[in-house]
XYZ file of C-alpha atoms in Angstrom:
277
model
C -6.444 23.193 -50.494
C -8.564 20.041 -50.562
C -12.196 19.989 -51.607
C -14.558 21.225 -48.932
C -11.912 23.272 -47.121
C -12.256 27.040 -46.961
C -9.631 29.568 -46.067
C -10.293 31.275 -42.760
C -7.224 33.477 -42.771
C -4.113 33.081 -40.634
C -4.282 30.649 -37.742
C -4.843 32.516 -34.488
C -1.752 32.906 -32.367
C -1.835 30.942 -29.124
C -2.246 33.318 -26.196
C -0.782 32.043 -22.909
C -2.680 34.747 -20.969
C 0.386 35.379 -18.850
C -1.072 38.360 -16.996
C -3.692 36.412 -15.058
C -3.867 35.163 -11.459
C -4.147 31.628 -12.847
C -0.846 31.939 -14.695
C 0.752 33.567 -11.678
C 0.113 30.342 -9.780
C 0.482 27.695 -12.523
C 3.192 29.538 -14.536
C 2.067 27.931 -17.756
C 3.440 30.814 -19.820
C 6.910 30.106 -18.441
C 6.625 26.374 -19.041
C 5.406 27.039 -22.587
C 8.713 28.703 -23.407
C 10.344 25.256 -23.258
C 8.658 24.333 -26.542
C 10.162 25.379 -29.831
C 8.475 28.412 -31.436
C 6.019 27.289 -34.137
C 8.236 28.614 -36.921
C 11.131 26.455 -35.689
C 9.286 23.145 -35.530
C 10.900 20.821 -38.080
C 7.589 19.082 -38.913
C 4.007 18.700 -37.730
C 4.887 15.813 -35.382
C 7.552 17.512 -33.330
C 5.276 19.410 -30.931
C 3.567 16.200 -29.835
C 6.892 14.382 -29.564
C 8.460 17.134 -27.447
C 5.336 17.682 -25.350
C 5.088 13.992 -24.463
C 8.673 13.979 -23.254
C 8.289 17.238 -21.331
C 5.104 16.076 -19.601
C 6.831 12.793 -18.749
C 9.705 14.690 -17.134
C 7.218 16.820 -15.187
C 5.487 13.635 -14.022
C 8.771 12.180 -12.829
C 9.730 15.442 -11.137
C 6.425 15.312 -9.269
C 7.159 11.733 -8.229
C 10.544 12.833 -6.911
C 8.795 15.520 -4.862
C 6.268 13.024 -3.452
C 9.081 10.628 -2.565
C 10.707 13.340 -0.468
C 7.555 14.063 1.529
C 6.720 10.387 1.909
C 10.219 9.806 3.305
C 9.687 12.630 5.805
C 6.326 11.198 6.905
C 7.883 7.767 7.419
C 10.537 9.305 9.657
C 7.804 11.098 11.632
C 5.679 7.980 12.046
C 2.879 9.348 9.820
C 2.554 6.102 7.896
C -0.904 6.683 6.438
C 0.253 9.995 4.978
C 3.354 8.310 3.578
C 1.239 5.622 1.904
C -1.031 8.268 0.382
C 1.908 10.100 -1.187
C 3.459 6.895 -2.517
C 0.142 6.002 -4.153
C 0.046 9.497 -5.616
C 3.509 8.966 -7.062
C 2.299 5.718 -8.610
C -0.543 7.655 -10.239
C 1.969 10.047 -11.777
C 3.920 7.093 -13.122
C 0.703 5.864 -14.718
C 0.363 9.293 -16.355
C 3.790 8.875 -17.947
C 2.819 5.397 -19.171
C -0.301 6.875 -20.766
C 1.845 9.474 -22.517
C 4.088 6.719 -23.814
C 1.015 4.892 -25.132
C 0.112 8.033 -27.089
C 3.577 8.102 -28.623
C 3.221 4.427 -29.524
C -0.239 4.792 -31.044
C 0.235 8.072 -32.909
C 3.657 7.437 -34.465
C 3.837 4.489 -36.818
C 7.298 3.215 -37.660
C 7.864 5.343 -40.775
C 6.662 8.529 -39.068
C 8.757 7.748 -35.991
C 11.919 7.108 -38.017
C 11.468 10.310 -40.027
C 11.192 12.263 -36.798
C 14.184 10.449 -35.354
C 16.327 11.634 -38.257
C 15.782 15.200 -37.038
C 17.168 14.497 -33.565
C 20.802 15.195 -32.677
C 23.254 12.317 -32.598
C 24.041 11.311 -29.037
C 20.581 12.183 -27.771
C 19.333 9.414 -25.521
C 16.443 8.779 -23.181
C 19.047 7.330 -20.836
C 19.912 10.959 -20.081
C 16.408 11.648 -18.755
C 16.708 13.760 -15.621
C 13.491 12.343 -14.211
C 14.560 8.746 -14.625
C 18.081 9.375 -13.323
C 16.728 11.030 -10.174
C 14.042 8.426 -9.566
C 16.357 5.623 -8.474
C 18.315 7.340 -5.660
C 15.129 9.006 -4.378
C 13.349 5.640 -4.345
C 16.220 4.010 -2.451
C 16.098 6.765 0.164
C 12.363 6.160 0.495
C 12.917 2.429 0.909
C 15.555 3.007 3.601
C 13.055 5.107 5.546
C 10.478 2.312 5.238
C 12.941 -0.275 6.553
C 13.873 1.971 9.479
C 10.176 2.268 10.347
C 9.821 -1.524 10.250
C 12.825 -1.903 12.547
C 11.499 0.729 14.934
C 8.364 -1.339 15.513
C 10.111 -4.695 15.427
C 8.225 -5.712 12.270
C 9.536 -7.742 9.385
C 8.633 -6.989 5.796
C 6.623 -10.210 5.614
C 4.614 -9.245 8.697
C 3.818 -5.842 7.215
C 2.811 -7.258 3.842
C 0.621 -10.010 5.297
C -0.711 -8.048 8.265
C 0.060 -10.781 10.746
C 3.010 -11.786 12.973
C 5.261 -14.530 11.652
C 4.925 -16.500 14.896
C 1.981 -16.751 17.264
C 4.229 -16.000 20.225
C 5.232 -12.642 18.740
C 3.045 -9.720 19.729
C 2.889 -6.752 17.394
C 1.076 -3.447 17.769
C -1.904 -3.755 15.437
C -1.975 -0.087 14.361
C 1.633 0.337 13.183
C 1.620 -3.123 11.602
C -1.507 -2.286 9.616
C -0.247 1.168 8.611
C 3.196 -0.079 7.597
C 1.466 -2.747 5.549
C -0.417 0.034 3.767
C 2.904 1.683 2.956
C 4.303 -1.622 1.698
C 1.316 -2.152 -0.586
C 1.697 1.391 -1.916
C 5.387 0.787 -2.620
C 4.456 -2.400 -4.458
C 1.927 -0.482 -6.570
C 4.577 2.128 -7.342
C 7.132 -0.448 -8.433
C 4.529 -2.250 -10.500
C 3.663 0.996 -12.296
C 7.343 1.617 -13.090
C 7.621 -1.881 -14.555
C 4.538 -1.174 -16.698
C 6.249 1.914 -18.137
C 9.454 -0.019 -18.829
C 7.557 -2.738 -20.640
C 5.600 -0.193 -22.690
C 8.851 1.546 -23.585
C 10.412 -1.728 -24.672
C 7.420 -2.462 -26.917
C 7.897 0.969 -28.494
C 11.584 0.264 -29.153
C 10.904 -3.156 -30.652
C 8.061 -1.872 -32.819
C 9.758 1.298 -34.074
C 13.483 0.541 -34.073
C 13.532 -3.268 -34.161
C 15.716 -5.633 -32.181
C 13.030 -7.960 -30.801
C 14.674 -11.113 -29.347
C 12.837 -13.289 -31.882
C 14.988 -11.761 -34.652
C 18.159 -12.993 -32.929
C 17.284 -16.666 -32.719
C 19.902 -18.897 -34.309
C 22.493 -16.122 -34.477
C 25.713 -15.996 -32.548
C 26.030 -13.174 -30.040
C 28.585 -11.421 -32.248
C 26.374 -11.659 -35.359
C 23.283 -10.565 -33.475
C 24.941 -7.487 -32.018
C 26.603 -6.511 -35.301
C 23.247 -6.332 -37.086
C 21.315 -4.964 -34.119
C 19.517 -1.615 -34.638
C 21.334 1.205 -32.895
C 20.209 3.973 -30.594
C 21.109 7.598 -31.294
C 24.157 7.050 -29.112
C 25.293 4.225 -31.405
C 24.632 1.468 -28.865
C 22.672 -1.669 -29.802
C 19.083 -1.414 -28.632
C 19.310 -4.734 -26.772
C 20.965 -2.691 -24.042
C 17.412 -1.840 -22.999
C 16.422 -5.483 -22.536
C 17.943 -5.500 -19.078
C 16.039 -2.406 -17.983
C 12.716 -4.242 -18.286
C 13.809 -6.491 -15.415
C 14.881 -3.638 -13.146
C 12.753 -2.909 -10.102
C 12.906 -0.149 -7.523
C 12.352 -2.384 -4.508
C 13.776 -5.912 -5.020
C 12.955 -6.996 -1.471
C 9.247 -6.571 -2.156
C 9.444 -9.102 -4.953
C 11.357 -11.541 -2.735
C 8.601 -11.071 -0.157
C 6.005 -11.978 -2.776
C 7.795 -15.285 -3.355
C 7.956 -15.953 0.384
C 4.282 -15.140 0.958
C 3.343 -17.517 -1.832
C 5.550 -20.266 -0.420
C 4.039 -19.815 3.045
C 0.450 -20.167 1.845
C -0.154 -23.935 1.778
C -3.835 -23.450 0.976
C -2.883 -21.872 -2.337
C -1.420 -23.883 -5.242
C 1.995 -22.707 -6.378
C 0.524 -21.258 -9.564
C -1.932 -19.064 -7.642
C 0.303 -16.675 -5.761
C -1.503 -13.832 -3.985
C -1.700 -10.587 -5.899
C -0.967 -7.329 -4.140
C -3.743 -4.802 -4.480
C -3.943 -1.167 -3.509
C -5.377 -0.606 -0.058
C -8.768 1.143 -0.478
């Protein structure tokens, strides 16, 4: 016991208060059972490590749920509702990025590596259920968005800019505006996913190594032989490609086209998509 500390007896046991109306709705006591019992935690860091990953999976599950409803609203022509749910999904992605920032800030390299030694071989974030489910759900959402564009005779560029591509083309102002709101929400969502991927890559480089700067001057074979490995035994540079992945590639092509079609803007000042208020 360090100086100034006084014994206060055994630490109080955490009470989930399972027999309450609140818990009947939220079911926290059931979710709590996913964590290891205190006596089974291998060290003081494991609860935070596991909780961060569990909350991330819950965030991604929520996103999957929002994707489903947004897809339904697009099919029903409720475009404003669809945009709202896509923005909500983007908020949940930002939650997961914040959790990752906590992992980055609270686990220095030595602490992280000591914790990693306790994990089973073969364990990999690539097996994340939330991440695996995100991609097909997002593609289904995008397909619904494209069908809505086709239904109103709108192109993606028209929706993203809010104006017809040619003066002779007449578009209904309401659907064009509302589909543009959906497009901006999808862009925000994809941007938030990229932010998480970049934060994750920084964590890998800072805790496991493998930053591209360490490979300069080495042959590919030499670089990969000495590359730090994941728990699955694969070189960590496998993750480099994930940073460039996007959910909606056509949105990024549209960004290039909008920039190219804006002669009043210099090429280095492409318009930035912002969330619709």
